[in-house]
Coordinates of C-alpha atoms in Angstrom, one line a residue:
M1 CA -41.5 -3.2 2.9
K2 CA -43.1 -4.8 6.0
K3 CA -41.0 -4.8 9.2
K4 CA -39.9 -8.3 10.3
Y5 CA -39.0 -7.3 13.9
I6 CA -41.8 -5.4 15.7
V7 CA -41.1 -3.7 19.0
R8 CA -43.9 -4.1 21.5
L9 CA -42.8 -3.0 25.0
T10 CA -44.6 -3.7 28.2
E11 CA -45.3 -1.0 30.8
D12 CA -42.5 -2.3 32.9
E13 CA -40.0 -2.2 30.0
R14 CA -41.1 1.3 29.1
A15 CA -40.6 2.4 32.7
Y16 CA -37.1 0.8 32.8
L17 CA -36.1 2.4 29.5
G18 CA -37.4 5.8 30.7
S19 CA -35.4 5.5 33.9
L20 CA -32.2 4.7 31.9
I21 CA -32.7 7.8 29.8
H22 CA -33.5 10.2 32.6
T23 CA -31.3 9.1 35.4
G24 CA -27.7 8.8 36.4
K25 CA -24.7 7.8 34.5
V26 CA -25.5 5.5 31.6
A27 CA -23.3 4.6 28.6
A28 CA -24.1 6.7 25.6
H29 CA -24.8 3.7 23.4
K30 CA -27.1 2.2 26.0
R31 CA -29.1 5.5 26.3
L32 CA -29.3 5.8 22.5
H33 CA -30.6 2.2 22.2
A34 CA -33.2 2.9 24.9
E35 CA -34.4 6.0 23.1
I36 CA -34.6 4.1 19.8
L37 CA -36.6 1.3 21.4
L38 CA -39.0 3.8 23.0
K39 CA -39.6 5.5 19.6
A40 CA -40.0 2.3 17.7
D41 CA -42.5 0.8 20.2
I42 CA -45.9 0.2 18.5
S43 CA -47.9 -0.7 21.6
E44 CA -50.7 1.6 22.6
L45 CA -48.3 3.6 24.9
G46 CA -45.6 3.7 22.2
D47 CA -44.6 6.6 19.9
K48 CA -44.9 4.4 16.8
W49 CA -42.1 6.1 14.8
L50 CA -40.8 4.7 11.6
D51 CA -37.1 3.8 11.2
R52 CA -36.1 6.7 9.0
P53 CA -37.4 9.5 11.4
I54 CA -35.8 7.6 14.3
S55 CA -32.5 7.5 12.4
E56 CA -32.7 11.2 11.5
A57 CA -33.7 12.2 15.1
F58 CA -30.7 10.4 16.7
G59 CA -28.1 10.7 13.9
V60 CA -27.7 7.0 13.3
S61 CA -28.3 4.9 10.2
T62 CA -31.6 3.1 9.6
R63 CA -29.6 -0.1 9.7
T64 CA -28.7 0.6 13.3
V65 CA -32.3 1.1 14.2
E66 CA -33.1 -2.2 12.5
R67 CA -30.4 -4.1 14.3
V68 CA -31.5 -2.7 17.7
R69 CA -35.1 -3.9 17.0
E70 CA -33.9 -7.3 15.8
R71 CA -31.8 -7.9 18.9
L72 CA -34.7 -6.9 21.1
V73 CA -37.0 -9.4 19.4
Q74 CA -34.4 -12.2 19.1
E75 CA -32.3 -11.8 22.3
G76 CA -34.2 -9.7 24.7
L77 CA -34.1 -6.2 26.2
E78 CA -30.7 -6.3 27.9
S79 CA -29.0 -7.6 24.7
A80 CA -30.7 -4.8 22.6
L81 CA -29.4 -2.2 25.0
N82 CA -25.8 -3.4 25.0
R83 CA -23.3 -3.5 22.2
A84 CA -23.2 -6.7 20.2
K85 CA -20.4 -9.1 21.0
S86 CA -17.8 -9.5 18.4
I87 CA -18.1 -12.8 16.5
R88 CA -14.6 -12.6 15.1
V89 CA -12.6 -15.7 16.0
K90 CA -8.9 -15.7 15.3
S91 CA -6.7 -18.6 16.4
R92 CA -3.4 -17.8 17.8
T93 CA -0.4 -18.4 15.6
I94 CA 2.0 -18.8 18.5
D95 CA 0.5 -20.8 21.3
G96 CA 2.2 -21.8 24.5
E97 CA 4.3 -24.6 23.1
N98 CA 5.4 -22.6 20.1
E99 CA 6.1 -19.7 22.4
A100 CA 8.5 -21.9 24.4
H101 CA 10.3 -22.9 21.2
L102 CA 10.5 -19.2 20.2
I103 CA 12.0 -18.2 23.5
A104 CA 14.5 -21.0 23.4
L105 CA 15.5 -20.0 19.8
N106 CA 15.8 -16.4 20.9
C107 CA 18.0 -17.3 23.8
G108 CA 20.3 -19.4 21.7
D109 CA 23.1 -18.3 19.5
A110 CA 22.4 -16.1 16.5
P111 CA 22.8 -17.6 13.0
E112 CA 26.2 -17.6 11.6
G113 CA 27.2 -14.2 10.1
R114 CA 24.8 -12.4 12.4
S115 CA 25.5 -10.7 15.8
R116 CA 21.9 -11.2 17.1
W117 CA 18.5 -12.5 16.2
T118 CA 16.1 -10.1 14.4
L119 CA 12.3 -10.6 14.5
R120 CA 12.2 -11.5 10.8
L121 CA 15.0 -14.1 11.3
L122 CA 13.2 -15.6 14.2
G123 CA 10.0 -15.9 12.1
Q124 CA 11.9 -17.5 9.3
Q125 CA 13.6 -20.0 11.6
M126 CA 10.2 -20.9 13.2
V127 CA 8.8 -21.7 9.8
E128 CA 11.9 -23.6 8.7
L129 CA 11.8 -25.7 11.9
G130 CA 8.2 -26.5 11.2
Y131 CA 6.7 -25.0 14.3
V132 CA 4.3 -22.8 12.3
E133 CA 3.3 -22.6 8.7
S134 CA 3.8 -18.8 8.5
V135 CA 4.3 -16.0 11.0
S136 CA 4.8 -12.3 10.7
H137 CA 7.6 -10.4 12.5
E138 CA 4.8 -8.5 14.4
T139 CA 3.5 -11.7 15.9
I140 CA 7.0 -12.6 16.9
R141 CA 7.4 -9.2 18.5
Q142 CA 4.2 -9.5 20.5
A143 CA 5.1 -12.9 21.7
L144 CA 8.5 -11.8 22.9
K145 CA 7.2 -8.6 24.4
K146 CA 4.7 -10.7 26.5
T147 CA 7.6 -12.6 28.0
S148 CA 9.8 -9.7 28.9

């Protein structure tokens, strides 16, 4: 299968990567990615290694080598050296307004037949009052912990 993302480093980029590998305190993943890029370089100064020997030499998967090459081509050298940013987006169940309702509820009197509010009771009450569609007791705990 033909590679889609080809690594061709300039002399300056090779010198920069070499300095990362051989000098000072550098994060392990950054050093590893620098070594992968140097081995994958197909320019006349490059080592021209294939993905499988690179993965075996550094103890990573071939997919890791592919991702580092892809990020170099698409996003540039610095992006290829650093870890990819997480793309997971999770909206907060309890935002500022709902948090205020939760605190007010917690400070109020406990339900009849109970001596105090439990996390599960607070969650159920928040749903019954229509502040949230659903909420776990752990989310309630984290919101209350943040305020104490």
